[in-house]
């Protein structure tokens, strides 16, 4: 999962956070998709889910604060997307806790996460950049 | 039958694939109409639509294209179709339809989408509630794929 310069929105703090999320998820995908047994992957999966649960909240807060500072007109919609994502992470965490050795469940979640995150950063967050630059 | 919802679906497909994959250009081939959908490509992602339009939109990708898409997104070596691949491509379909519905809502079509269903295999008959299915062939530098639109505004 590769970070691209074109994903930058021009707010240093937010760009750094995006980079960090991409890096962490990259490690996560490498662990999830290696050929080792599920047992050896559990620690990394749990670590990433904890990270997502905490860091993503911090990041979304920073991003929402920037939107408010600039009076971004789509703030409410964007916040809703963030809130739904946070809820999805919480739901998945619960599902995973209840069924830790279910590799399909983790694969399914990781695939969705990959596409969701790239689209969010490459499209929805770029609209903030476009607005700020205007 | 009005099919004014087809163009917004193409526009959304174009936009989302360009954002995520930086495709150079998507060429839209002539749309064909059929009464029965038989899968001609291996990875089929069906997104159900409910509301003012009822039915489904099915994205049909050849195996190699689905793998290439996920390789590009993940930066990883992906050799076969597995849950990770179908889920990533399924989410792509989900995002495209979400985008299309936003445009359609401005044209007074108020709809919802249901989570992606993955149908793997060629020659399977894919059941759709609508009487007619529009098959929109698209050509990209990642390969050729179809968007099958089986919707009814009845």
PDB file of C-alpha atoms in Angstrom:
ATOM      1  CA  UNK A   1       0.000   0.000   0.000  1.00  0.00           C
ATOM      2  CA  UNK A   2       1.963   2.912  -1.285  1.00  0.00           C
ATOM      3  CA  UNK A   3       1.782   6.518  -0.238  1.00  0.00           C
ATOM      4  CA  UNK A   4       1.764   8.899  -3.195  1.00  0.00           C
ATOM      5  CA  UNK A   5       2.723  12.573  -3.251  1.00  0.00           C
ATOM      6  CA  UNK A   6      -0.550  13.346  -5.036  1.00  0.00           C
ATOM      7  CA  UNK A   7      -2.435  12.361  -1.866  1.00  0.00           C
ATOM      8  CA  UNK A   8      -1.065  15.425  -0.042  1.00  0.00           C
ATOM      9  CA  UNK A   9      -3.705  17.962   0.910  1.00  0.00           C
ATOM     10  CA  UNK A  10      -1.181  20.665   1.800  1.00  0.00           C
ATOM     11  CA  UNK A  11      -1.734  20.669   5.570  1.00  0.00           C
ATOM     12  CA  UNK A  12       1.486  19.263   7.023  1.00  0.00           C
ATOM     13  CA  UNK A  13      -0.033  17.656  10.119  1.00  0.00           C
ATOM     14  CA  UNK A  14      -2.786  15.868   8.175  1.00  0.00           C
ATOM     15  CA  UNK A  15      -0.360  14.720   5.452  1.00  0.00           C
ATOM     16  CA  UNK A  16       1.989  13.260   8.070  1.00  0.00           C
ATOM     17  CA  UNK A  17      -0.908  11.427   9.709  1.00  0.00           C
ATOM     18  CA  UNK A  18      -2.036  10.019   6.365  1.00  0.00           C
ATOM     19  CA  UNK A  19       1.505   8.802   5.687  1.00  0.00           C
ATOM     20  CA  UNK A  20       1.646   7.148   9.094  1.00  0.00           C
ATOM     21  CA  UNK A  21      -1.689   5.382   8.509  1.00  0.00           C
ATOM     22  CA  UNK A  22      -0.510   4.130   5.105  1.00  0.00           C
ATOM     23  CA  UNK A  23       2.764   2.854   6.612  1.00  0.00           C
ATOM     24  CA  UNK A  24       1.048   1.061   9.464  1.00  0.00           C
ATOM     25  CA  UNK A  25      -1.524  -0.516   7.156  1.00  0.00           C
ATOM     26  CA  UNK A  26       1.202  -1.565   4.782  1.00  0.00           C
ATOM     27  CA  UNK A  27       2.872  -3.516   7.586  1.00  0.00           C
ATOM     28  CA  UNK A  28      -0.490  -4.920   8.588  1.00  0.00           C
ATOM     29  CA  UNK A  29      -1.240  -6.162   5.049  1.00  0.00           C
ATOM     30  CA  UNK A  30       2.200  -7.762   4.804  1.00  0.00           C
ATOM     31  CA  UNK A  31       1.574  -9.677   8.010  1.00  0.00           C
ATOM     32  CA  UNK A  32      -2.016 -10.623   7.169  1.00  0.00           C
ATOM     33  CA  UNK A  33      -1.022 -11.893   3.739  1.00  0.00           C
ATOM     34  CA  UNK A  34       2.127 -13.825   4.612  1.00  0.00           C
ATOM     35  CA  UNK A  35       2.051 -17.627   4.560  1.00  0.00           C
ATOM     36  CA  UNK A  36       2.497 -18.082   8.301  1.00  0.00           C
ATOM     37  CA  UNK A  37      -0.172 -19.619  10.476  1.00  0.00           C
ATOM     38  CA  UNK A  38      -2.942 -17.400  11.793  1.00  0.00           C
ATOM     39  CA  UNK A  39      -1.621 -17.866  15.332  1.00  0.00           C
ATOM     40  CA  UNK A  40       1.568 -15.943  14.556  1.00  0.00           C
ATOM     41  CA  UNK A  41      -0.387 -13.090  13.022  1.00  0.00           C
ATOM     42  CA  UNK A  42      -2.740 -12.424  15.915  1.00  0.00           C
ATOM     43  CA  UNK A  43      -0.432 -10.062  17.777  1.00  0.00           C
ATOM     44  CA  UNK A  44       0.090  -7.789  14.742  1.00  0.00           C
ATOM     45  CA  UNK A  45      -3.628  -7.811  13.901  1.00  0.00           C
ATOM     46  CA  UNK A  46      -4.517  -6.807  17.448  1.00  0.00           C
ATOM     47  CA  UNK A  47      -1.806  -4.150  17.479  1.00  0.00           C
ATOM     48  CA  UNK A  48      -3.091  -2.649  14.223  1.00  0.00           C
ATOM     49  CA  UNK A  49      -6.695  -2.690  15.358  1.00  0.00           C
ATOM     50  CA  UNK A  50      -5.706  -0.879  18.561  1.00  0.00           C
ATOM     51  CA  UNK A  51      -3.708   1.598  16.500  1.00  0.00           C
ATOM     52  CA  UNK A  52      -6.632   2.141  14.122  1.00  0.00           C
ATOM     53  CA  UNK A  53      -9.027   2.561  17.024  1.00  0.00           C
ATOM     54  CA  UNK A  54      -6.851   5.263  18.604  1.00  0.00           C
ATOM     55  CA  UNK A  55      -4.763   6.956  15.926  1.00  0.00           C
ATOM     56  CA  UNK A  56      -7.544   7.181  13.379  1.00  0.00           C
ATOM     57  CA  UNK A  57      -9.725   8.971  15.928  1.00  0.00           C
ATOM     58  CA  UNK A  58      -6.895  11.469  16.583  1.00  0.00           C
ATOM     59  CA  UNK A  59      -6.377  11.905  12.849  1.00  0.00           C
ATOM     60  CA  UNK A  60     -10.069  12.363  12.059  1.00  0.00           C
ATOM     61  CA  UNK A  61     -10.269  14.958  14.840  1.00  0.00           C
ATOM     62  CA  UNK A  62      -7.325  16.896  13.330  1.00  0.00           C
ATOM     63  CA  UNK A  63      -8.830  16.711   9.876  1.00  0.00           C
ATOM     64  CA  UNK A  64     -12.251  17.809  11.090  1.00  0.00           C
ATOM     65  CA  UNK A  65     -10.644  20.716  12.981  1.00  0.00           C
ATOM     66  CA  UNK A  66      -8.938  21.882   9.767  1.00  0.00           C
ATOM     67  CA  UNK A  67     -12.288  21.682   7.957  1.00  0.00           C
ATOM     68  CA  UNK A  68     -13.932  23.811  10.639  1.00  0.00           C
ATOM     69  CA  UNK A  69     -11.109  26.370  10.585  1.00  0.00           C
ATOM     70  CA  UNK A  70     -11.594  26.816   6.857  1.00  0.00           C
ATOM     71  CA  UNK A  71     -15.405  26.669   7.055  1.00  0.00           C
ATOM     72  CA  UNK A  72     -15.385  23.683   4.720  1.00  0.00           C
ATOM     73  CA  UNK A  73     -18.953  23.444   3.353  1.00  0.00           C
ATOM     74  CA  UNK A  74     -19.054  19.621   3.331  1.00  0.00           C
ATOM     75  CA  UNK A  75     -17.900  19.263   6.938  1.00  0.00           C
ATOM     76  CA  UNK A  76     -21.034  17.452   8.126  1.00  0.00           C
ATOM     77  CA  UNK A  77     -21.005  14.876   5.295  1.00  0.00           C
ATOM     78  CA  UNK A  78     -17.299  14.243   5.746  1.00  0.00           C
ATOM     79  CA  UNK A  79     -17.713  13.815   9.492  1.00  0.00           C
ATOM     80  CA  UNK A  80     -20.480  11.309   8.877  1.00  0.00           C
ATOM     81  CA  UNK A  81     -18.126   9.264   6.662  1.00  0.00           C
ATOM     82  CA  UNK A  82     -15.494   9.371   9.438  1.00  0.00           C
ATOM     83  CA  UNK A  83     -18.034   8.324  12.068  1.00  0.00           C
ATOM     84  CA  UNK A  84     -19.227   5.391   9.960  1.00  0.00           C
ATOM     85  CA  UNK A  85     -15.623   4.268   9.475  1.00  0.00           C
ATOM     86  CA  UNK A  86     -14.916   4.435  13.230  1.00  0.00           C
ATOM     87  CA  UNK A  87     -18.029   2.361  13.822  1.00  0.00           C
ATOM     88  CA  UNK A  88     -16.873  -0.209  11.262  1.00  0.00           C
ATOM     89  CA  UNK A  89     -13.520  -0.571  13.020  1.00  0.00           C
ATOM     90  CA  UNK A  90     -15.272  -1.078  16.365  1.00  0.00           C
ATOM     91  CA  UNK A  91     -17.646  -3.646  14.837  1.00  0.00           C
ATOM     92  CA  UNK A  92     -14.827  -5.532  13.174  1.00  0.00           C
ATOM     93  CA  UNK A  93     -12.805  -5.530  16.395  1.00  0.00           C
ATOM     94  CA  UNK A  94     -15.738  -7.199  18.150  1.00  0.00           C
ATOM     95  CA  UNK A  95     -16.187  -9.749  15.377  1.00  0.00           C
ATOM     96  CA  UNK A  96     -12.473 -10.509  15.425  1.00  0.00           C
ATOM     97  CA  UNK A  97     -12.354 -10.881  19.223  1.00  0.00           C
ATOM     98  CA  UNK A  98     -15.148 -13.435  18.989  1.00  0.00           C
ATOM     99  CA  UNK A  99     -13.573 -15.420  16.165  1.00  0.00           C
ATOM    100  CA  UNK A 100      -9.802 -14.846  16.220  1.00  0.00           C
ATOM    101  CA  UNK A 101      -8.718 -17.708  14.004  1.00  0.00           C
ATOM    102  CA  UNK A 102     -11.100 -16.887  11.169  1.00  0.00           C
ATOM    103  CA  UNK A 103      -8.652 -15.886   8.455  1.00  0.00           C
ATOM    104  CA  UNK A 104     -11.402 -15.164   5.906  1.00  0.00           C
ATOM    105  CA  UNK A 105     -12.852 -12.550   8.224  1.00  0.00           C
ATOM    106  CA  UNK A 106      -9.493 -10.752   8.462  1.00  0.00           C
ATOM    107  CA  UNK A 107      -8.869 -11.013   4.699  1.00  0.00           C
ATOM    108  CA  UNK A 108     -12.317  -9.645   3.953  1.00  0.00           C
ATOM    109  CA  UNK A 109     -11.801  -6.711   6.332  1.00  0.00           C
ATOM    110  CA  UNK A 110      -8.295  -5.951   5.012  1.00  0.00           C
ATOM    111  CA  UNK A 111      -9.424  -5.850   1.384  1.00  0.00           C
ATOM    112  CA  UNK A 112     -12.264  -3.483   2.152  1.00  0.00           C
ATOM    113  CA  UNK A 113     -10.001  -1.302   4.281  1.00  0.00           C
ATOM    114  CA  UNK A 114      -7.414  -1.050   1.492  1.00  0.00           C
ATOM    115  CA  UNK A 115      -9.850   0.250  -1.112  1.00  0.00           C
ATOM    116  CA  UNK A 116     -11.768   2.418   1.313  1.00  0.00           C
ATOM    117  CA  UNK A 117      -8.679   4.185   2.595  1.00  0.00           C
ATOM    118  CA  UNK A 118      -7.160   4.878  -0.821  1.00  0.00           C
ATOM    119  CA  UNK A 119     -10.450   6.250  -2.118  1.00  0.00           C
ATOM    120  CA  UNK A 120     -10.977   8.367   0.984  1.00  0.00           C
ATOM    121  CA  UNK A 121      -7.529   9.948   0.808  1.00  0.00           C
ATOM    122  CA  UNK A 122      -7.346  10.163  -3.018  1.00  0.00           C
ATOM    123  CA  UNK A 123     -10.855  11.526  -3.495  1.00  0.00           C
ATOM    124  CA  UNK A 124     -12.805  12.726  -0.480  1.00  0.00           C
ATOM    125  CA  UNK A 125      -9.834  14.355   1.289  1.00  0.00           C
ATOM    126  CA  UNK A 126      -8.681  15.961  -1.961  1.00  0.00           C
ATOM    127  CA  UNK A 127     -11.919  17.934  -1.995  1.00  0.00           C
ATOM    128  CA  UNK A 128     -10.738  19.620   1.220  1.00  0.00           C
ATOM    129  CA  UNK A 129      -7.433  20.456  -0.498  1.00  0.00           C
ATOM    130  CA  UNK A 130      -9.263  21.866  -3.537  1.00  0.00           C
ATOM    131  CA  UNK A 131     -11.440  24.021  -1.283  1.00  0.00           C
ATOM    132  CA  UNK A 132      -8.556  25.338   0.811  1.00  0.00           C
ATOM    133  CA  UNK A 133      -6.506  26.208  -2.281  1.00  0.00           C
ATOM    134  CA  UNK A 134      -9.373  28.234  -3.719  1.00  0.00           C
TER     135      UNK A 134
ATOM    136  CA  UNK B   1     -37.974   2.562 -20.928  1.00  0.00           C
ATOM    137  CA  UNK B   2     -35.875   5.523 -19.803  1.00  0.00           C
ATOM    138  CA  UNK B   3     -32.269   4.711 -19.213  1.00  0.00           C
ATOM    139  CA  UNK B   4     -31.046   8.159 -18.204  1.00  0.00           C
ATOM    140  CA  UNK B   5     -29.351   6.553 -15.202  1.00  0.00           C
ATOM    141  CA  UNK B   6     -26.727   4.829 -17.356  1.00  0.00           C
ATOM    142  CA  UNK B   7     -24.530   7.857 -18.026  1.00  0.00           C
ATOM    143  CA  UNK B   8     -24.142   8.792 -14.316  1.00  0.00           C
ATOM    144  CA  UNK B   9     -23.032   5.190 -13.670  1.00  0.00           C
ATOM    145  CA  UNK B  10     -20.359   5.494 -16.369  1.00  0.00           C
ATOM    146  CA  UNK B  11     -19.236   8.880 -15.023  1.00  0.00           C
ATOM    147  CA  UNK B  12     -18.908   7.480 -11.488  1.00  0.00           C
ATOM    148  CA  UNK B  13     -16.977   4.428 -12.743  1.00  0.00           C
ATOM    149  CA  UNK B  14     -14.618   6.671 -14.668  1.00  0.00           C
ATOM    150  CA  UNK B  15     -14.080   9.038 -11.761  1.00  0.00           C
ATOM    151  CA  UNK B  16     -13.491   6.425  -9.061  1.00  0.00           C
ATOM    152  CA  UNK B  17     -11.143   4.290 -11.173  1.00  0.00           C
ATOM    153  CA  UNK B  18      -9.174   7.380 -12.163  1.00  0.00           C
ATOM    154  CA  UNK B  19      -8.793   8.490  -8.558  1.00  0.00           C
ATOM    155  CA  UNK B  20      -7.798   5.121  -7.208  1.00  0.00           C
ATOM    156  CA  UNK B  21      -5.810   3.647 -10.091  1.00  0.00           C
ATOM    157  CA  UNK B  22      -4.798   6.705 -12.125  1.00  0.00           C
ATOM    158  CA  UNK B  23      -6.110   5.038 -15.269  1.00  0.00           C
ATOM    159  CA  UNK B  24      -5.113   6.971 -18.357  1.00  0.00           C
ATOM    160  CA  UNK B  25      -8.443   6.803 -20.125  1.00  0.00           C
ATOM    161  CA  UNK B  26     -11.578   4.702 -20.014  1.00  0.00           C
ATOM    162  CA  UNK B  27     -13.103   4.045 -23.419  1.00  0.00           C
ATOM    163  CA  UNK B  28     -16.803   3.301 -23.420  1.00  0.00           C
ATOM    164  CA  UNK B  29     -17.852   0.753 -26.057  1.00  0.00           C
ATOM    165  CA  UNK B  30     -21.370   0.452 -27.484  1.00  0.00           C
ATOM    166  CA  UNK B  31     -23.917  -0.636 -24.879  1.00  0.00           C
ATOM    167  CA  UNK B  32     -25.719  -3.886 -25.669  1.00  0.00           C
ATOM    168  CA  UNK B  33     -29.073  -4.932 -24.231  1.00  0.00           C
ATOM    169  CA  UNK B  34     -29.868  -8.478 -23.168  1.00  0.00           C
ATOM    170  CA  UNK B  35     -32.601 -10.292 -21.257  1.00  0.00           C
ATOM    171  CA  UNK B  36     -30.314 -12.787 -19.601  1.00  0.00           C
ATOM    172  CA  UNK B  37     -26.901 -12.217 -18.077  1.00  0.00           C
ATOM    173  CA  UNK B  38     -24.363 -14.980 -18.536  1.00  0.00           C
ATOM    174  CA  UNK B  39     -20.995 -14.183 -16.952  1.00  0.00           C
ATOM    175  CA  UNK B  40     -18.265 -13.831 -19.567  1.00  0.00           C
ATOM    176  CA  UNK B  41     -15.679 -12.701 -17.016  1.00  0.00           C
ATOM    177  CA  UNK B  42     -14.513 -14.434 -13.872  1.00  0.00           C
ATOM    178  CA  UNK B  43     -14.866 -11.853 -11.102  1.00  0.00           C
ATOM    179  CA  UNK B  44     -18.393 -10.447 -10.854  1.00  0.00           C
ATOM    180  CA  UNK B  45     -19.311  -7.916  -8.188  1.00  0.00           C
ATOM    181  CA  UNK B  46     -23.015  -7.355  -7.769  1.00  0.00           C
ATOM    182  CA  UNK B  47     -24.340  -4.318  -5.940  1.00  0.00           C
ATOM    183  CA  UNK B  48     -28.059  -4.352  -5.241  1.00  0.00           C
ATOM    184  CA  UNK B  49     -30.033  -1.131  -5.701  1.00  0.00           C
ATOM    185  CA  UNK B  50     -33.317  -0.394  -3.963  1.00  0.00           C
ATOM    186  CA  UNK B  51     -35.645   2.594  -4.063  1.00  0.00           C
ATOM    187  CA  UNK B  52     -36.772   4.562  -7.125  1.00  0.00           C
ATOM    188  CA  UNK B  53     -34.553   2.243  -9.169  1.00  0.00           C
ATOM    189  CA  UNK B  54     -34.656  -1.458  -8.341  1.00  0.00           C
ATOM    190  CA  UNK B  55     -32.216  -4.153  -9.399  1.00  0.00           C
ATOM    191  CA  UNK B  56     -28.461  -4.477  -9.473  1.00  0.00           C
ATOM    192  CA  UNK B  57     -25.276  -3.164 -11.027  1.00  0.00           C
ATOM    193  CA  UNK B  58     -22.735  -5.880 -11.771  1.00  0.00           C
ATOM    194  CA  UNK B  59     -19.070  -5.142 -12.429  1.00  0.00           C
ATOM    195  CA  UNK B  60     -17.477  -8.004 -14.368  1.00  0.00           C
ATOM    196  CA  UNK B  61     -13.689  -8.173 -14.365  1.00  0.00           C
ATOM    197  CA  UNK B  62     -11.392 -10.716 -16.006  1.00  0.00           C
ATOM    198  CA  UNK B  63      -9.260 -12.491 -13.401  1.00  0.00           C
ATOM    199  CA  UNK B  64      -6.025 -10.804 -14.500  1.00  0.00           C
ATOM    200  CA  UNK B  65      -7.587  -7.338 -14.299  1.00  0.00           C
ATOM    201  CA  UNK B  66      -8.939  -7.928 -10.775  1.00  0.00           C
ATOM    202  CA  UNK B  67      -5.468  -9.086  -9.703  1.00  0.00           C
ATOM    203  CA  UNK B  68      -3.825  -6.115 -11.380  1.00  0.00           C
ATOM    204  CA  UNK B  69      -6.168  -3.666  -9.640  1.00  0.00           C
ATOM    205  CA  UNK B  70      -5.393  -5.099  -6.210  1.00  0.00           C
ATOM    206  CA  UNK B  71      -1.653  -5.287  -6.981  1.00  0.00           C
ATOM    207  CA  UNK B  72      -1.712  -1.607  -7.913  1.00  0.00           C
ATOM    208  CA  UNK B  73      -3.627  -0.609  -4.783  1.00  0.00           C
ATOM    209  CA  UNK B  74      -1.674  -2.733  -2.313  1.00  0.00           C
ATOM    210  CA  UNK B  75       1.769  -2.608  -3.912  1.00  0.00           C
ATOM    211  CA  UNK B  76       1.935  -6.344  -3.131  1.00  0.00           C
ATOM    212  CA  UNK B  77       2.445  -9.457  -5.180  1.00  0.00           C
ATOM    213  CA  UNK B  78      -1.041 -10.923  -5.649  1.00  0.00           C
ATOM    214  CA  UNK B  79      -1.171 -14.231  -7.493  1.00  0.00           C
ATOM    215  CA  UNK B  80      -4.683 -15.538  -7.111  1.00  0.00           C
ATOM    216  CA  UNK B  81      -8.254 -14.544  -6.452  1.00  0.00           C
ATOM    217  CA  UNK B  82      -8.923 -14.853  -2.729  1.00  0.00           C
ATOM    218  CA  UNK B  83     -11.111 -13.172  -0.091  1.00  0.00           C
ATOM    219  CA  UNK B  84      -8.757 -10.206   0.121  1.00  0.00           C
ATOM    220  CA  UNK B  85      -8.955  -9.596  -3.637  1.00  0.00           C
ATOM    221  CA  UNK B  86     -12.734 -10.029  -3.927  1.00  0.00           C
ATOM    222  CA  UNK B  87     -13.312  -7.829  -0.921  1.00  0.00           C
ATOM    223  CA  UNK B  88     -11.041  -5.057  -2.248  1.00  0.00           C
ATOM    224  CA  UNK B  89     -12.687  -5.173  -5.697  1.00  0.00           C
ATOM    225  CA  UNK B  90     -16.130  -5.446  -4.060  1.00  0.00           C
ATOM    226  CA  UNK B  91     -15.469  -2.233  -2.148  1.00  0.00           C
ATOM    227  CA  UNK B  92     -14.478  -0.598  -5.416  1.00  0.00           C
ATOM    228  CA  UNK B  93     -17.924  -1.483  -6.831  1.00  0.00           C
ATOM    229  CA  UNK B  94     -19.518  -0.223  -3.652  1.00  0.00           C
ATOM    230  CA  UNK B  95     -17.741   3.147  -3.902  1.00  0.00           C
ATOM    231  CA  UNK B  96     -18.600   3.531  -7.607  1.00  0.00           C
ATOM    232  CA  UNK B  97     -22.285   2.861  -6.939  1.00  0.00           C
ATOM    233  CA  UNK B  98     -22.269   5.205  -3.938  1.00  0.00           C
ATOM    234  CA  UNK B  99     -20.884   7.940  -6.199  1.00  0.00           C
ATOM    235  CA  UNK B 100     -23.404   7.198  -8.939  1.00  0.00           C
ATOM    236  CA  UNK B 101     -26.304   7.350  -6.478  1.00  0.00           C
ATOM    237  CA  UNK B 102     -25.179  10.780  -5.284  1.00  0.00           C
ATOM    238  CA  UNK B 103     -25.500  12.061  -8.876  1.00  0.00           C
ATOM    239  CA  UNK B 104     -28.762  10.162  -9.419  1.00  0.00           C
ATOM    240  CA  UNK B 105     -30.268  11.690  -6.284  1.00  0.00           C
ATOM    241  CA  UNK B 106     -29.799  15.083  -7.955  1.00  0.00           C
ATOM    242  CA  UNK B 107     -31.853  13.710 -10.873  1.00  0.00           C
ATOM    243  CA  UNK B 108     -34.657  12.773  -8.465  1.00  0.00           C
ATOM    244  CA  UNK B 109     -33.808   9.088  -8.225  1.00  0.00           C
ATOM    245  CA  UNK B 110     -33.688   8.286  -4.544  1.00  0.00           C
ATOM    246  CA  UNK B 111     -31.969   4.922  -4.000  1.00  0.00           C
ATOM    247  CA  UNK B 112     -29.962   2.847  -1.551  1.00  0.00           C
ATOM    248  CA  UNK B 113     -27.317   0.203  -2.127  1.00  0.00           C
ATOM    249  CA  UNK B 114     -26.834  -3.193  -0.540  1.00  0.00           C
ATOM    250  CA  UNK B 115     -23.411  -4.716   0.319  1.00  0.00           C
ATOM    251  CA  UNK B 116     -21.398  -6.245  -2.555  1.00  0.00           C
ATOM    252  CA  UNK B 117     -21.972  -9.872  -3.501  1.00  0.00           C
ATOM    253  CA  UNK B 118     -19.147 -11.686  -5.240  1.00  0.00           C
ATOM    254  CA  UNK B 119     -19.897 -14.216  -7.974  1.00  0.00           C
ATOM    255  CA  UNK B 120     -16.832 -16.077  -9.236  1.00  0.00           C
ATOM    256  CA  UNK B 121     -16.861 -18.009 -12.480  1.00  0.00           C
ATOM    257  CA  UNK B 122     -17.507 -17.810 -16.189  1.00  0.00           C
ATOM    258  CA  UNK B 123     -20.722 -19.089 -17.821  1.00  0.00           C
ATOM    259  CA  UNK B 124     -22.791 -18.732 -14.666  1.00  0.00           C
ATOM    260  CA  UNK B 125     -26.238 -17.331 -15.213  1.00  0.00           C
ATOM    261  CA  UNK B 126     -26.621 -14.285 -13.005  1.00  0.00           C
ATOM    262  CA  UNK B 127     -30.218 -13.707 -12.015  1.00  0.00           C
ATOM    263  CA  UNK B 128     -31.494 -10.183 -12.043  1.00  0.00           C
ATOM    264  CA  UNK B 129     -34.943  -8.888 -11.224  1.00  0.00           C
ATOM    265  CA  UNK B 130     -35.088  -6.521 -14.206  1.00  0.00           C
ATOM    266  CA  UNK B 131     -36.360  -7.591 -17.617  1.00  0.00           C
ATOM    267  CA  UNK B 132     -33.561  -5.892 -19.498  1.00  0.00           C
ATOM    268  CA  UNK B 133     -29.878  -5.653 -18.748  1.00  0.00           C
ATOM    269  CA  UNK B 134     -27.621  -3.067 -20.370  1.00  0.00           C
ATOM    270  CA  UNK B 135     -24.071  -4.304 -20.845  1.00  0.00           C
ATOM    271  CA  UNK B 136     -21.578  -1.443 -20.980  1.00  0.00           C
ATOM    272  CA  UNK B 137     -18.123  -2.598 -22.141  1.00  0.00           C
ATOM    273  CA  UNK B 138     -15.217  -0.469 -20.922  1.00  0.00           C
ATOM    274  CA  UNK B 139     -11.628  -0.493 -22.070  1.00  0.00           C
ATOM    275  CA  UNK B 140      -8.761   0.660 -19.855  1.00  0.00           C
ATOM    276  CA  UNK B 141      -4.999   0.259 -19.717  1.00  0.00           C
ATOM    277  CA  UNK B 142      -5.657  -2.292 -16.944  1.00  0.00           C
ATOM    278  CA  UNK B 143      -7.837  -4.437 -19.213  1.00  0.00           C
ATOM    279  CA  UNK B 144     -11.386  -4.663 -20.506  1.00  0.00           C
ATOM    280  CA  UNK B 145     -14.340  -5.091 -18.189  1.00  0.00           C
ATOM    281  CA  UNK B 146     -18.124  -4.729 -18.245  1.00  0.00           C
ATOM    282  CA  UNK B 147     -20.608  -2.811 -16.173  1.00  0.00           C
ATOM    283  CA  UNK B 148     -23.941  -4.637 -16.379  1.00  0.00           C
ATOM    284  CA  UNK B 149     -26.896  -2.548 -15.384  1.00  0.00           C
ATOM    285  CA  UNK B 150     -30.116  -4.361 -14.592  1.00  0.00           C
ATOM    286  CA  UNK B 151     -32.351  -1.650 -13.185  1.00  0.00           C
ATOM    287  CA  UNK B 152     -36.021  -0.946 -13.417  1.00  0.00           C
ATOM    288  CA  UNK B 153     -37.615   2.433 -12.729  1.00  0.00           C
ATOM    289  CA  UNK B 154     -41.069   0.970 -12.504  1.00  0.00           C
TER     290      UNK B 154
END
